[in-house]
Coordinates of C-alpha atoms and ligand atoms in Angstrom, one line a residue:
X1 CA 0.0 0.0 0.0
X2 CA 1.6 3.5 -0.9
X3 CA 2.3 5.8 1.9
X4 CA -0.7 8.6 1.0
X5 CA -3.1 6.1 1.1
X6 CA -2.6 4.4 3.9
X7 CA -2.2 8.0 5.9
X8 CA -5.6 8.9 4.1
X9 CA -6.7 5.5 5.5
X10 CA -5.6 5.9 9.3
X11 CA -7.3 9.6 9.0
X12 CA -10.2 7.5 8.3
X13 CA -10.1 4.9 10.5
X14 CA -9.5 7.8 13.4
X15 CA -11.9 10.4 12.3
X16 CA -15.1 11.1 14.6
X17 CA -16.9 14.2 14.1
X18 CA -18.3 16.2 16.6
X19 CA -20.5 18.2 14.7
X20 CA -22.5 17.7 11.6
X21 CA -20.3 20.3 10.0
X22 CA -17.5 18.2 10.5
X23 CA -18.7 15.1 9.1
X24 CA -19.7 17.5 6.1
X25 CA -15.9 18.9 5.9
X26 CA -14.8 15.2 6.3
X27 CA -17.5 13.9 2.7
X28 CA -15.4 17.0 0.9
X29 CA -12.5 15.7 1.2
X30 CA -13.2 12.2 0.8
X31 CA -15.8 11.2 -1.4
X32 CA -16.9 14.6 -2.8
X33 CA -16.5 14.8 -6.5
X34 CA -13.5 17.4 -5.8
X35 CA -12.6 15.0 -3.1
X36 CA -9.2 12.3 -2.3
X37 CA -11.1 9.7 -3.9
X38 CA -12.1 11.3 -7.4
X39 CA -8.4 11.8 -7.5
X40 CA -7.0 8.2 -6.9
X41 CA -9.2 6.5 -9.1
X42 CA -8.4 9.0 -11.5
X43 CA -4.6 8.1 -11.4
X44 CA -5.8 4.6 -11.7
X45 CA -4.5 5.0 -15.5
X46 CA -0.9 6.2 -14.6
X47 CA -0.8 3.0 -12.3
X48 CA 1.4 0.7 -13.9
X49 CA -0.5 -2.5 -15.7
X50 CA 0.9 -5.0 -13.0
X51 CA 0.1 -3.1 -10.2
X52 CA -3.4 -1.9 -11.1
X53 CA -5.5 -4.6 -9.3
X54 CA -3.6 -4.0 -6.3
X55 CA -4.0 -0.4 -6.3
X56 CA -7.4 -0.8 -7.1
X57 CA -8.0 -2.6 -4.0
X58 CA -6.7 0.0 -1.4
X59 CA -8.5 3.1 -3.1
X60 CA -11.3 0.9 -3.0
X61 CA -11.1 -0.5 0.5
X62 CA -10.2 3.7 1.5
X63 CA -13.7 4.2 -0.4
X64 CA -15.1 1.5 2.0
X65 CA -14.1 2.8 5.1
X66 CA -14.8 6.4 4.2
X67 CA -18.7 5.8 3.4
X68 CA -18.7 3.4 6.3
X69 CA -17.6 6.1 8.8
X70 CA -20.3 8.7 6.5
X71 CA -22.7 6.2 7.4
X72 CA -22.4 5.4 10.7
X73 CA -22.3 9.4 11.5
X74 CA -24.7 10.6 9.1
X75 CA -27.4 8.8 11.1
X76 CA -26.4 9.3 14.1
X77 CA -26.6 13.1 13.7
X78 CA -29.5 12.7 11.7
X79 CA -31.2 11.1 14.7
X80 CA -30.7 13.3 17.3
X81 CA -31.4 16.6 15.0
X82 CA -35.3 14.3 14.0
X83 CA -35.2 14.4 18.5
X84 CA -34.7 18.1 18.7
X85 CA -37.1 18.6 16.1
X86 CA -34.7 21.1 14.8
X87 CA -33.4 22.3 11.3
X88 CA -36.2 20.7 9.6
X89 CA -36.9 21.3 5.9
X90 CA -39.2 24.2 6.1
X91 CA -40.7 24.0 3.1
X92 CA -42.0 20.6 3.5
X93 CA -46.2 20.3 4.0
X94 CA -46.8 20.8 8.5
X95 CA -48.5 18.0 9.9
X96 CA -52.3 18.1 9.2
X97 CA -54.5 18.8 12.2
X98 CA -58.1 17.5 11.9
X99 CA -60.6 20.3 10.9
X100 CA -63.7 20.5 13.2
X101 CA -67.3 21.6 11.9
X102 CA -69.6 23.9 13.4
X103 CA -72.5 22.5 15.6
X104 CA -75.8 22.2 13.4
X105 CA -77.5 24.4 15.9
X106 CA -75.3 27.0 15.1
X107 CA -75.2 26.7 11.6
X108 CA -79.2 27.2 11.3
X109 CA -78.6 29.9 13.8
X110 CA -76.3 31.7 11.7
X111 CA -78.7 31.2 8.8
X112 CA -81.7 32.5 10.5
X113 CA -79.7 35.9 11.7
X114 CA -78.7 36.2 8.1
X115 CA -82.1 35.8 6.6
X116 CA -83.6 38.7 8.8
X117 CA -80.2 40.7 8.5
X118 CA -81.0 41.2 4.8
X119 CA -84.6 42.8 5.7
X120 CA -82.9 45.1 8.6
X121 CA -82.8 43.1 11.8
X122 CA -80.3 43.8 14.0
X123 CA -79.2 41.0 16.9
X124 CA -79.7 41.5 20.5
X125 CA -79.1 39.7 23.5
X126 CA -79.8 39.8 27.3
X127 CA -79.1 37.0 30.2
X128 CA -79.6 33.6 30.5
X129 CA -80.2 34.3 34.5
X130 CA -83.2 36.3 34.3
X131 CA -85.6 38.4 36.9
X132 CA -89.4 37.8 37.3
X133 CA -90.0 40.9 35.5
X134 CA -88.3 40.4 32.6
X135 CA -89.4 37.2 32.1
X136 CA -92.8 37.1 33.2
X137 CA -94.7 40.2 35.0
X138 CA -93.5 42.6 32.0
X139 CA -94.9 40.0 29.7
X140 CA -98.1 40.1 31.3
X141 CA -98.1 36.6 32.9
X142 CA -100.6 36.5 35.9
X143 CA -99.3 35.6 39.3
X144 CA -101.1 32.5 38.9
X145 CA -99.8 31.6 35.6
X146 CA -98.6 28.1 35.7
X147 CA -95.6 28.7 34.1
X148 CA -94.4 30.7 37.2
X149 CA -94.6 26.8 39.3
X150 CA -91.3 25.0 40.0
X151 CA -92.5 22.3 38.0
X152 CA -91.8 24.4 34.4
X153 CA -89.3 26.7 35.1
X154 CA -85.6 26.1 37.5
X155 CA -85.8 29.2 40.1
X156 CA -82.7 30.3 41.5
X157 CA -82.6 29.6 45.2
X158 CA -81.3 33.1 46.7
X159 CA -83.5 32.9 49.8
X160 CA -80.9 30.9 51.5
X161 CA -78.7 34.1 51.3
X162 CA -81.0 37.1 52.3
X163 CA -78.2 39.9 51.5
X164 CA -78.9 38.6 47.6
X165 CA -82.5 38.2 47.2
X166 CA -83.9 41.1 45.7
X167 CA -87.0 38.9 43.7
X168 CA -87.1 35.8 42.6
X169 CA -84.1 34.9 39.4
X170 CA -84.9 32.2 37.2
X171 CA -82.8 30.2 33.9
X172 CA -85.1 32.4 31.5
X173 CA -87.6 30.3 29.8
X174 CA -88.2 32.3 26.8
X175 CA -86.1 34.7 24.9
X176 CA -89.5 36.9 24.9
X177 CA -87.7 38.1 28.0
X178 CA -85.2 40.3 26.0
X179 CA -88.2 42.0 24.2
X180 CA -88.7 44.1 27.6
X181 CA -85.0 44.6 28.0
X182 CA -84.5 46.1 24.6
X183 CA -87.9 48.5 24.8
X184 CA -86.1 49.7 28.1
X185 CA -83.2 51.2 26.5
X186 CA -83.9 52.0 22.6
X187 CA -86.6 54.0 21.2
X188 CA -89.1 53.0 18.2
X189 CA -88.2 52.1 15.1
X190 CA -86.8 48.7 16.4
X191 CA -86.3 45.3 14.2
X192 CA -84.4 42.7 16.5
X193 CA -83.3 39.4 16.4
X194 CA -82.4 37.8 20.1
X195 CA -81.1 34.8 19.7
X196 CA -80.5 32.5 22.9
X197 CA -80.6 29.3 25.5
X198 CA -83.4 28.7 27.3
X199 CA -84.5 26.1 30.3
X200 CA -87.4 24.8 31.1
X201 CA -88.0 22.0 34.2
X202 CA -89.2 18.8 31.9
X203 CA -87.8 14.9 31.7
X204 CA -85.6 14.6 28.7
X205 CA -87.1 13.2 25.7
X206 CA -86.7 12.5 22.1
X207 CA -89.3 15.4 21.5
X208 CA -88.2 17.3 25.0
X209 CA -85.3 18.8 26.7
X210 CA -84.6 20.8 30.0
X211 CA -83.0 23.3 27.4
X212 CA -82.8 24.4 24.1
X213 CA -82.4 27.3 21.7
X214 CA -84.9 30.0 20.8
X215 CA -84.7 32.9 18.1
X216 CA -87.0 36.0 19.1
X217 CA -87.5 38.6 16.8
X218 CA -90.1 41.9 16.9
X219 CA -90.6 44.9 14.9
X220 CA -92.1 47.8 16.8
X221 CA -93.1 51.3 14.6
X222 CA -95.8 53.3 14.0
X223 CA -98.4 51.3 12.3
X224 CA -97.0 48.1 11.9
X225 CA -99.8 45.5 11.1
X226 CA -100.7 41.8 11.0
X227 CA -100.2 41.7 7.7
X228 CA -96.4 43.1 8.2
X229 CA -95.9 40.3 10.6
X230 CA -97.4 37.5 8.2
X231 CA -95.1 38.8 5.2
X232 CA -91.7 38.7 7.4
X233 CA -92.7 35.0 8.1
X234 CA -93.9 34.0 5.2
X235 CA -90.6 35.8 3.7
X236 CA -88.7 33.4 6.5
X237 CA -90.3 30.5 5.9
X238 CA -89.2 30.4 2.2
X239 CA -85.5 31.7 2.6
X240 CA -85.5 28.5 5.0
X241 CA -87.2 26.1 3.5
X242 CA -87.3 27.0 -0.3
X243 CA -89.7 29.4 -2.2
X244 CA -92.5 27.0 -2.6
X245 CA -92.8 26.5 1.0
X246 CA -96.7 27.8 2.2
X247 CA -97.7 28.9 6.1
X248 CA -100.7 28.7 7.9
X249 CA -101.2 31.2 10.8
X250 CA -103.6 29.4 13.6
X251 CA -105.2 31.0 16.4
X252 CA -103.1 30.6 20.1
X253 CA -102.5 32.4 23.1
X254 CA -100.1 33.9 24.7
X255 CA -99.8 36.8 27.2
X256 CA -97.7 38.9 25.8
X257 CA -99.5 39.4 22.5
X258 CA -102.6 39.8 21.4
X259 CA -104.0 38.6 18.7
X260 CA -101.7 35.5 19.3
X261 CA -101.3 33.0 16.6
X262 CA -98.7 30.1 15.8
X263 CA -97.2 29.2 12.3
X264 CA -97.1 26.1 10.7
X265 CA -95.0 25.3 7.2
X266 CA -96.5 23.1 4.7
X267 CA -94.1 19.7 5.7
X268 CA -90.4 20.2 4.1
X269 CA -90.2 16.4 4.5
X270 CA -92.9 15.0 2.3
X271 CA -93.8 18.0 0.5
X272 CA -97.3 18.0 2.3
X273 CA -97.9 14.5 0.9
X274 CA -98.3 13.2 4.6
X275 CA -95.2 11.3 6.7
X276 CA -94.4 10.6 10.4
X277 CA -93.1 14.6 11.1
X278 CA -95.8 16.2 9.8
X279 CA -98.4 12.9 11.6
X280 CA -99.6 12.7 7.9
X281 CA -101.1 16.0 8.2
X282 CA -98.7 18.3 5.6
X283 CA -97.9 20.7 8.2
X284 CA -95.1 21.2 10.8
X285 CA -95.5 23.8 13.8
X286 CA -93.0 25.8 13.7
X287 CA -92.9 29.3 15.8
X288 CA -95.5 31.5 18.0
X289 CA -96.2 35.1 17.2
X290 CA -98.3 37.4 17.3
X291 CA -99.0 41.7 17.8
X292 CA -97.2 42.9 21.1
X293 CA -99.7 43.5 23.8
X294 CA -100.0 47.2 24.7
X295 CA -99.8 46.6 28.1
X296 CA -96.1 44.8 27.1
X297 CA -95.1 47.8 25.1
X298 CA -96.2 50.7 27.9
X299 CA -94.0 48.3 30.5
X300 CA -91.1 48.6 28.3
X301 CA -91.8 52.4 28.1
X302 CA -92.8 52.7 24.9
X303 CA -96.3 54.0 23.8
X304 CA -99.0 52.3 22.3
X305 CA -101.0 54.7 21.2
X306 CA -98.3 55.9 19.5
X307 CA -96.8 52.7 18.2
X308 CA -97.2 49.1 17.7
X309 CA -95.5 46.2 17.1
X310 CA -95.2 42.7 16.0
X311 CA -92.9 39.6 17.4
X312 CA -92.3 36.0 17.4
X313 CA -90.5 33.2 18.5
X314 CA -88.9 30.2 17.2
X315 CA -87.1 26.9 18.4
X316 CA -83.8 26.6 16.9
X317 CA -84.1 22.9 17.2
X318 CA -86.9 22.4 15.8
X319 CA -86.2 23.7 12.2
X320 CA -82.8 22.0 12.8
X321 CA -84.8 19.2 12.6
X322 CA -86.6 19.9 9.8
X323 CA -83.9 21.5 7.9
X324 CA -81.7 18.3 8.1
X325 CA -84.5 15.4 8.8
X326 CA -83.1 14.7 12.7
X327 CA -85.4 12.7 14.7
X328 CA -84.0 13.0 18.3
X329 CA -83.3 16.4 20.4
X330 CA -80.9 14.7 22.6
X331 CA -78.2 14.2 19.5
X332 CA -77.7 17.6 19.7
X333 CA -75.9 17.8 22.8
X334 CA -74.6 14.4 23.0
X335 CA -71.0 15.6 21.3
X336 CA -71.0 12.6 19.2
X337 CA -68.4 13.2 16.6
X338 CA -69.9 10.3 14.2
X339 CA -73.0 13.3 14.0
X340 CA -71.0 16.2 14.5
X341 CA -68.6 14.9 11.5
X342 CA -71.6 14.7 9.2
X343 CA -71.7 19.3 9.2
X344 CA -68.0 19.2 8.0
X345 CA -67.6 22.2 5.4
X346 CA -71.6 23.1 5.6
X347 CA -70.9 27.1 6.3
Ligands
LIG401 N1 -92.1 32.9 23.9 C1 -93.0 32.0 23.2 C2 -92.6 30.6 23.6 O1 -91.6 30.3 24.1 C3 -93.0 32.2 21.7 C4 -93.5 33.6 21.3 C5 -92.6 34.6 21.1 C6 -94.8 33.8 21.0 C7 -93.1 35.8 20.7 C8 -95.3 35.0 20.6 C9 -94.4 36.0 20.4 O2 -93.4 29.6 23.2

């Protein structure tokens, strides 16, 4: 073996990096195309014949023990840069994180707000702890109204603490109780949305649940009509459900308006052919309404002989479940991803 190649060899054999710009340094001058290597084999033709094979050998073995010791380093640094999570290729694709989708609920929410938005309702809210006034006397519910007992609606037990009680709070049970809140504080014209949770005391049910989602909305102006209230839901019901959606408008009561009525849609399901949601009759109840009680509007300050107004009030739910054919209430707040996953990239 000649003399520079067995010193290249013992440089080799002793080299150990301590750094990965070392081992870089040390693949220059070795097996780089500029490097010892390219060189010797390149002399290969100045060897003389009889000596060839032989020479052959110890560039080659010098080759050997060169990508051997490349080897053995390379990974070794390559491994504990992978462990520091360092240095990296930046410009390969990140890790993909899985994309959640947006609770049904809130995507028929969303809709409703936007229908109204585009014939001038604003949104309003008020609290989900709410004060008998609010949510009942203002409204015109009589003490003896049998929505006031424990059994429908959770009161708020402040009579252990005297310094608190100040009249009795309750989980609302209506969003009707932000109509009084927003005649309080704004003057006529007002067109408002409230959307919100609400509670009411009842055994959990396919058809029932101690809470759920209401949209309110009411219009209050000088000489707003029946008929402006029938047009806004009949305007509603077929942004919803599609433009050859009908409504009905029955007779009902509540106390806070007067004439009351509730609306049903002719059955998106079967097209008013008659099926299980509709109970074969073509229609589906969707919302109470009906012309704000003077009485309501002189407790929120505003006057009636002066103004009037319309309002109504919707279960989010409930269209939820027509909108998308859903047969149980209690899916929607089971957090079952195999459900949830189905709303991916609905907007
Ligand atoms: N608050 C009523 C309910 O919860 C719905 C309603 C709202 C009715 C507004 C008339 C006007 O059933």
């Amino acid at each position: 073996m000649s003399d520079s190649i067995r010193s290249l060899l013992e440089e080799v054999q002793a080299f150990t990096p301590s750094s990965k710009e070392e081992l870089e340094q040390f693949r220059l001058k070795f097996t780089g195309k500029k490097g010892a290597l390219t060189d010797l084999f390149a002399r290969m033709k100045d060897v003389a014949p009889e000596s060839r094979k032989a020479y052959g050998q110890e560039v080659n073995a010098l080759k050997e023990a060169a990508e051997a010791k490349l080897n053995q380093f390379r990974e070794q640094f390559e491994q504990s840069v992978s462990d520091r999570g360092v240095e990296k290729d930046p410009t390969l694709p990140g890790d993909p994180l899985p994309a959640g989708s947006r609770h049904p609920l809130s995507l028929v929410r969303a809709e409703i707000i936007q229908i109204f938005s585009r014939v001038g309702f604003n949104v309003s809210d008020g609290p989900e702890i709410e004060d008998d006034w609010h949510n009942f006397s203002a409204l015109n519910f009589p003490p003896e109204h049998p929505a006031r007992d424990m059994q429908d609606t959770f009161f708020i037990d402040l009579k252990s603490d005297p310094s608190l009680y100040q009249g009795a709070l309750a989980l609302r049970t209506h969003t009707s109780s932000i109509q009084v809140r927003v005649m309080e504080s704004q003057e006529p014209p007002i067109r408002t949305i409230c959307p919100g949770r609400v509670y009411r005391n009842e055994a959990i049910s396919a058809r029932a649940h101690c809470f759920f989602h209401q949209v309110e909305g009411f219009y209050i102006d000088k000489g707003v009509s029946f008929a402006d209230l029938r047009q806004t839901l009949l305007y509603f019901a077929q942004e919803m459900f599609g433009h050859d959606t009908r409504i009905r408008l029955r007779p009902s009561y509540f106390p806070f308006t007067e004439p009351s009525a509730e609306m049903d849609i002719s059955c998106s399901i079967c097209k008013g052919s008659g099926c299980n949601v509709c109970k074969h009759s073509g229609w589906v109840e969707i919302l109470g309404c009906g012309m704000i009680d003077p009485a309501v509007l002189q407790n929120g300050n505003i006057d009636p002989e002066v103004y009037s107004g319309f309002a109504f009030g919707m279960g989010v739910e409930r269209i939820t479940m027509l909108r998308y054919g859903i047969r149980d209430l209690r899916i929607f707040s089971e957090n079952d991803v195999r459900f949830l996953d189905q709303f991916k990239g609905v907007y």
